[in-house]
mmCIF file of C-alpha atoms in Angstrom:
data_model
loop_
_atom_site.group_PDB
_atom_site.id
_atom_site.type_symbol
_atom_site.label_atom_id
_atom_site.label_comp_id
_atom_site.label_asym_id
_atom_site.label_seq_id
_atom_site.Cartn_x
_atom_site.Cartn_y
_atom_site.Cartn_z
ATOM 1 C CA UNK A 5 -13.976 14.889 2.657
ATOM 2 C CA UNK A 6 -10.897 14.565 4.898
ATOM 3 C CA UNK A 7 -10.277 11.025 3.532
ATOM 4 C CA UNK A 8 -8.122 8.824 5.836
ATOM 5 C CA UNK A 9 -6.708 10.633 8.901
ATOM 6 C CA UNK A 10 -4.174 9.369 11.401
ATOM 7 C CA UNK A 11 -2.939 10.736 14.704
ATOM 8 C CA UNK A 12 -0.314 11.262 15.955
ATOM 9 C CA UNK A 13 2.063 12.050 13.165
ATOM 10 C CA UNK A 14 5.065 11.102 15.135
ATOM 11 C CA UNK A 15 5.664 9.485 18.544
ATOM 12 C CA UNK A 16 8.731 8.331 20.592
ATOM 13 C CA UNK A 17 7.980 5.477 23.012
ATOM 14 C CA UNK A 18 10.078 3.792 25.657
ATOM 15 C CA UNK A 19 10.433 0.004 25.638
ATOM 16 C CA UNK A 20 7.458 -1.586 27.369
ATOM 17 C CA UNK A 21 5.114 1.481 27.065
ATOM 18 C CA UNK A 22 1.749 1.152 25.283
ATOM 19 C CA UNK A 23 -0.005 3.464 22.892
ATOM 20 C CA UNK A 24 -2.920 3.641 20.416
ATOM 21 C CA UNK A 25 -2.541 4.844 16.900
ATOM 22 C CA UNK A 26 -5.755 6.407 15.738
ATOM 23 C CA UNK A 27 -7.309 5.995 12.301
ATOM 24 C CA UNK A 28 -10.448 7.522 10.969
ATOM 25 C CA UNK A 29 -12.129 7.750 7.580
ATOM 26 C CA UNK A 30 -15.046 9.773 6.417
ATOM 27 C CA UNK A 31 -15.700 7.984 3.062
ATOM 28 C CA UNK A 32 -18.172 5.317 4.484
ATOM 29 C CA UNK A 33 -15.651 2.543 3.559
ATOM 30 C CA UNK A 34 -16.311 -0.888 4.898
ATOM 31 C CA UNK A 35 -12.776 -2.117 4.717
ATOM 32 C CA UNK A 36 -9.916 -0.789 6.666
ATOM 33 C CA UNK A 37 -6.270 -1.844 7.053
ATOM 34 C CA UNK A 38 -3.177 -1.268 9.123
ATOM 35 C CA UNK A 39 0.272 -1.550 7.375
ATOM 36 C CA UNK A 40 3.755 -1.064 8.639
ATOM 37 C CA UNK A 41 6.636 0.196 6.517
ATOM 38 C CA UNK A 42 10.134 -0.526 7.678
ATOM 39 C CA UNK A 43 13.025 1.501 6.295
ATOM 40 C CA UNK A 44 13.744 0.798 2.647
ATOM 41 C CA UNK A 45 10.920 -1.860 2.463
ATOM 42 C CA UNK A 46 7.454 -2.060 1.142
ATOM 43 C CA UNK A 47 4.322 -2.223 3.334
ATOM 44 C CA UNK A 48 3.259 -5.164 5.228
ATOM 45 C CA UNK A 49 -0.272 -5.856 6.482
ATOM 46 C CA UNK A 50 -0.781 -6.015 10.292
ATOM 47 C CA UNK A 51 -4.526 -6.226 10.605
ATOM 48 C CA UNK A 52 -7.571 -5.490 8.609
ATOM 49 C CA UNK A 53 -11.306 -5.212 9.067
ATOM 50 C CA UNK A 54 -14.223 -5.828 6.738
ATOM 51 C CA UNK A 55 -16.766 -4.042 8.753
ATOM 52 C CA UNK A 56 -17.628 -2.907 12.309
ATOM 53 C CA UNK A 57 -16.961 -5.643 14.726
ATOM 54 C CA UNK A 58 -15.059 -7.779 12.324
ATOM 55 C CA UNK A 59 -11.201 -7.901 12.202
ATOM 56 C CA UNK A 60 -8.564 -10.374 11.137
ATOM 57 C CA UNK A 61 -4.827 -10.807 11.258
ATOM 58 C CA UNK A 62 -2.580 -9.920 8.416
ATOM 59 C CA UNK A 63 0.894 -10.774 7.696
ATOM 60 C CA UNK A 64 2.602 -9.424 10.853
ATOM 61 C CA UNK A 65 0.048 -9.126 13.720
ATOM 62 C CA UNK A 66 2.301 -10.141 16.619
ATOM 63 C CA UNK A 67 2.489 -7.288 19.228
ATOM 64 C CA UNK A 68 -0.566 -5.447 18.036
ATOM 65 C CA UNK A 69 -4.251 -5.424 18.672
ATOM 66 C CA UNK A 70 -7.222 -3.813 16.845
ATOM 67 C CA UNK A 71 -10.879 -3.092 17.288
ATOM 68 C CA UNK A 72 -13.575 -1.795 15.009
ATOM 69 C CA UNK A 73 -16.574 -0.545 16.913
ATOM 70 C CA UNK A 74 -17.674 1.882 14.255
ATOM 71 C CA UNK A 75 -17.399 2.114 10.469
ATOM 72 C CA UNK A 76 -15.247 5.277 10.709
ATOM 73 C CA UNK A 77 -12.601 4.306 13.223
ATOM 74 C CA UNK A 78 -10.044 1.562 13.311
ATOM 75 C CA UNK A 79 -7.400 2.062 16.108
ATOM 76 C CA UNK A 80 -4.207 0.039 16.439
ATOM 77 C CA UNK A 81 -2.988 -0.764 19.912
ATOM 78 C CA UNK A 82 0.604 -1.511 20.775
ATOM 79 C CA UNK A 83 0.677 -3.047 24.328
ATOM 80 C CA UNK A 84 4.351 -3.550 25.123
ATOM 81 C CA UNK A 85 6.494 -1.498 22.669
ATOM 82 C CA UNK A 86 9.664 -3.078 21.427
ATOM 83 C CA UNK A 87 12.458 -1.612 19.349
ATOM 84 C CA UNK A 88 11.364 -3.895 16.434
ATOM 85 C CA UNK A 89 8.166 -1.897 16.247
ATOM 86 C CA UNK A 90 9.961 1.282 15.186
ATOM 87 C CA UNK A 91 8.398 1.769 11.794
ATOM 88 C CA UNK A 92 5.990 3.958 9.889
ATOM 89 C CA UNK A 93 2.366 2.918 10.253
ATOM 90 C CA UNK A 94 -0.252 3.475 7.555
ATOM 91 C CA UNK A 95 -3.919 3.104 7.817
ATOM 92 C CA UNK A 96 -5.928 2.530 4.639
ATOM 93 C CA UNK A 97 -9.481 2.012 3.609
ATOM 94 C CA UNK A 98 -11.471 0.812 0.647
ATOM 95 C CA UNK A 99 -15.158 0.744 -0.240
ATOM 96 C CA UNK A 100 -15.999 -2.691 -1.359
ATOM 97 C CA UNK A 101 -14.658 -6.066 -2.108
ATOM 98 C CA UNK A 102 -13.762 -5.778 -5.748
ATOM 99 C CA UNK A 103 -10.472 -6.668 -7.496
ATOM 100 C CA UNK A 104 -10.167 -3.123 -8.911
ATOM 101 C CA UNK A 105 -10.984 -1.332 -5.674
ATOM 102 C CA UNK A 106 -7.940 0.698 -4.604
ATOM 103 C CA UNK A 107 -6.989 1.406 -1.129
ATOM 104 C CA UNK A 108 -6.753 4.969 0.111
ATOM 105 C CA UNK A 109 -3.995 5.684 2.539
ATOM 106 C CA UNK A 110 -3.640 8.123 5.461
ATOM 107 C CA UNK A 111 -0.471 10.203 5.847
ATOM 108 C CA UNK A 112 1.157 7.794 8.266
ATOM 109 C CA UNK A 113 2.435 7.678 11.806
ATOM 110 C CA UNK A 114 6.134 7.597 12.410
ATOM 111 C CA UNK A 115 6.894 5.597 15.636
ATOM 112 C CA UNK A 116 10.316 5.309 17.323
ATOM 113 C CA UNK A 117 10.769 2.883 20.188
ATOM 114 C CA UNK A 118 13.749 3.359 22.244
ATOM 115 C CA UNK B 9 9.112 -16.763 -2.809
ATOM 116 C CA UNK B 10 8.637 -13.114 -3.301
ATOM 117 C CA UNK B 11 5.174 -12.224 -4.687
ATOM 118 C CA UNK B 12 6.173 -8.865 -6.030
ATOM 119 C CA UNK B 13 9.712 -8.147 -7.200
ATOM 120 C CA UNK B 14 11.086 -4.724 -8.011
ATOM 121 C CA UNK B 15 14.649 -5.142 -9.155
ATOM 122 C CA UNK B 16 15.620 -1.474 -9.416
ATOM 123 C CA UNK B 17 16.357 0.030 -6.031
ATOM 124 C CA UNK B 18 17.007 3.432 -7.542
ATOM 125 C CA UNK B 19 16.904 5.180 -10.854
ATOM 126 C CA UNK B 20 18.080 8.597 -12.210
ATOM 127 C CA UNK B 21 16.343 10.000 -15.159
ATOM 128 C CA UNK B 22 16.663 13.254 -17.096
ATOM 129 C CA UNK B 23 13.678 15.526 -17.012
ATOM 130 C CA UNK B 24 11.257 15.113 -19.835
ATOM 131 C CA UNK B 25 12.532 11.690 -20.681
ATOM 132 C CA UNK B 26 10.243 8.526 -20.348
ATOM 133 C CA UNK B 27 10.927 6.076 -17.584
ATOM 134 C CA UNK B 28 9.985 2.462 -17.105
ATOM 135 C CA UNK B 29 9.865 1.026 -13.526
ATOM 136 C CA UNK B 30 9.991 -2.800 -13.465
ATOM 137 C CA UNK B 31 7.704 -5.080 -11.589
ATOM 138 C CA UNK B 32 7.217 -8.770 -11.801
ATOM 139 C CA UNK B 33 4.785 -10.849 -9.809
ATOM 140 C CA UNK B 34 4.050 -14.364 -8.749
ATOM 141 C CA UNK B 35 0.669 -15.941 -8.306
ATOM 142 C CA UNK B 36 -1.169 -19.073 -9.163
ATOM 143 C CA UNK B 37 -4.549 -17.312 -8.824
ATOM 144 C CA UNK B 38 -6.124 -16.583 -12.201
ATOM 145 C CA UNK B 39 -7.867 -13.469 -10.681
ATOM 146 C CA UNK B 40 -5.688 -10.711 -9.438
ATOM 147 C CA UNK B 41 -5.183 -6.968 -9.525
ATOM 148 C CA UNK B 42 -1.969 -5.068 -9.848
ATOM 149 C CA UNK B 43 -1.474 -1.505 -8.484
ATOM 150 C CA UNK B 44 1.200 1.186 -8.559
ATOM 151 C CA UNK B 45 1.540 3.663 -5.767
ATOM 152 C CA UNK B 46 3.764 6.748 -5.463
ATOM 153 C CA UNK B 47 5.331 7.828 -2.128
ATOM 154 C CA UNK B 48 6.831 11.242 -2.223
ATOM 155 C CA UNK B 49 9.276 12.356 0.492
ATOM 156 C CA UNK B 50 6.278 13.604 2.580
ATOM 157 C CA UNK B 51 5.406 9.915 3.134
ATOM 158 C CA UNK B 52 1.832 9.525 2.000
ATOM 159 C CA UNK B 53 0.880 6.736 -0.460
ATOM 160 C CA UNK B 54 -0.743 7.949 -3.547
ATOM 161 C CA UNK B 55 -2.602 5.499 -5.855
ATOM 162 C CA UNK B 56 -1.505 5.863 -9.571
ATOM 163 C CA UNK B 57 -2.886 3.022 -11.745
ATOM 164 C CA UNK B 58 -4.608 -0.281 -11.651
ATOM 165 C CA UNK B 59 -4.520 -3.367 -13.995
ATOM 166 C CA UNK B 60 -6.795 -6.377 -13.619
ATOM 167 C CA UNK B 61 -5.681 -9.828 -14.573
ATOM 168 C CA UNK B 62 -8.588 -10.189 -16.998
ATOM 169 C CA UNK B 63 -8.269 -6.664 -18.547
ATOM 170 C CA UNK B 64 -7.544 -6.978 -22.327
ATOM 171 C CA UNK B 65 -5.976 -3.624 -22.635
ATOM 172 C CA UNK B 66 -3.057 -1.937 -20.734
ATOM 173 C CA UNK B 67 -4.162 0.604 -18.249
ATOM 174 C CA UNK B 68 -3.446 4.223 -18.758
ATOM 175 C CA UNK B 69 -3.900 7.284 -16.476
ATOM 176 C CA UNK B 70 -2.543 10.539 -17.936
ATOM 177 C CA UNK B 71 1.181 10.307 -18.080
ATOM 178 C CA UNK B 72 1.181 6.879 -16.441
ATOM 179 C CA UNK B 73 0.647 3.595 -18.344
ATOM 180 C CA UNK B 74 1.030 -0.026 -17.241
ATOM 181 C CA UNK B 75 2.937 -2.337 -19.673
ATOM 182 C CA UNK B 76 1.064 -5.513 -18.746
ATOM 183 C CA UNK B 77 2.672 -8.756 -20.023
ATOM 184 C CA UNK B 78 0.577 -11.551 -18.419
ATOM 185 C CA UNK B 79 2.672 -14.482 -19.774
ATOM 186 C CA UNK B 80 5.816 -12.988 -18.430
ATOM 187 C CA UNK B 81 4.095 -11.973 -15.185
ATOM 188 C CA UNK B 82 5.219 -8.413 -15.537
ATOM 189 C CA UNK B 83 3.449 -5.071 -14.854
ATOM 190 C CA UNK B 84 5.902 -2.289 -15.602
ATOM 191 C CA UNK B 85 4.950 1.306 -14.969
ATOM 192 C CA UNK B 86 5.727 3.738 -17.672
ATOM 193 C CA UNK B 87 5.905 7.406 -16.921
ATOM 194 C CA UNK B 88 6.035 9.623 -20.044
ATOM 195 C CA UNK B 89 7.645 13.019 -20.181
ATOM 196 C CA UNK B 90 9.100 12.881 -16.588
ATOM 197 C CA UNK B 91 8.785 15.884 -14.314
ATOM 198 C CA UNK B 92 10.765 16.941 -11.309
ATOM 199 C CA UNK B 93 7.688 16.345 -9.202
ATOM 200 C CA UNK B 94 7.829 12.587 -10.243
ATOM 201 C CA UNK B 95 10.873 12.101 -7.960
ATOM 202 C CA UNK B 96 9.562 9.680 -5.255
ATOM 203 C CA UNK B 97 9.497 5.989 -4.242
ATOM 204 C CA UNK B 98 7.200 3.882 -6.396
ATOM 205 C CA UNK B 99 5.692 0.679 -5.188
ATOM 206 C CA UNK B 100 4.133 -2.122 -7.143
ATOM 207 C CA UNK B 101 1.457 -4.099 -5.304
ATOM 208 C CA UNK B 102 -0.855 -6.970 -5.945
ATOM 209 C CA UNK B 103 -4.168 -8.221 -4.781
ATOM 210 C CA UNK B 104 -4.987 -11.981 -5.235
ATOM 211 C CA UNK B 105 -8.217 -13.811 -5.045
ATOM 212 C CA UNK B 106 -11.587 -13.899 -6.511
ATOM 213 C CA UNK B 107 -14.121 -11.223 -5.838
ATOM 214 C CA UNK B 108 -16.216 -13.436 -3.560
ATOM 215 C CA UNK B 109 -13.352 -14.488 -1.344
ATOM 216 C CA UNK B 110 -13.687 -13.135 2.125
ATOM 217 C CA UNK B 111 -10.424 -11.689 3.354
ATOM 218 C CA UNK B 112 -8.598 -11.567 0.057
ATOM 219 C CA UNK B 113 -8.248 -7.867 0.430
ATOM 220 C CA UNK B 114 -4.673 -7.436 1.361
ATOM 221 C CA UNK B 115 -2.221 -5.748 -0.958
ATOM 222 C CA UNK B 116 1.270 -7.363 -1.196
ATOM 223 C CA UNK B 117 3.886 -4.744 -1.844
ATOM 224 C CA UNK B 118 7.295 -4.828 -3.530
ATOM 225 C CA UNK B 119 10.338 -3.176 -1.894
ATOM 226 C CA UNK B 120 10.012 -0.216 -4.183
ATOM 227 C CA UNK B 121 12.094 1.894 -6.634
ATOM 228 C CA UNK B 122 13.368 5.318 -5.735
ATOM 229 C CA UNK B 123 13.066 7.515 -8.856
ATOM 230 C CA UNK B 124 15.061 10.714 -8.985
ATOM 231 C CA UNK B 125 14.445 13.162 -11.856
ATOM 232 C CA UNK B 126 17.440 15.218 -12.813
ATOM 233 C CA UNK B 127 16.822 18.757 -14.181
#
């Protein structure tokens, strides 16, 4: 199993540009998440999904959109990039709704908006 | 109020010594889970250990153990016999909510502790 994969690893955007961060998992996990990590900080939840076709906002959703058309994929869309979106983005997944279920993280996408 | 507090921004520890990383949490929910993740310089998040709020015993995973003091709302990570490869950022995280609650899946993270092991 590849686990959780993310592309690209690194990207530079100009202010106002758009892009999609890709995330895929091959563990047949129902739950998927997008987090952002700002320098020196912990992770904050942007959006999450509990299954194909079902998504919901997390703590910091403004400026982002998501979709979940398949169990495997959970792309994150930035429509009008702003310098405040400079961050490292992590995608994660977990199998079921259980208190002890851990989330498995992808390697991250480092995004720089200039 | 901060849900997860890690008061040690950085720590330096001699190789082979034990180290304790502090974590306190705040919740009014009786059902919750506490996690520790390691983030090496390569950037990925690695799950280390889990403690449930109803677990009677402290969790252990190899050299990692969790010192869970429920009344004090603390969940400190203890690493025994530290190694150079333990140098990394360490994050404490919490999941609140009962098993049946839809949407209570998010992890709330602390700001992390940067651990440096000195040879």
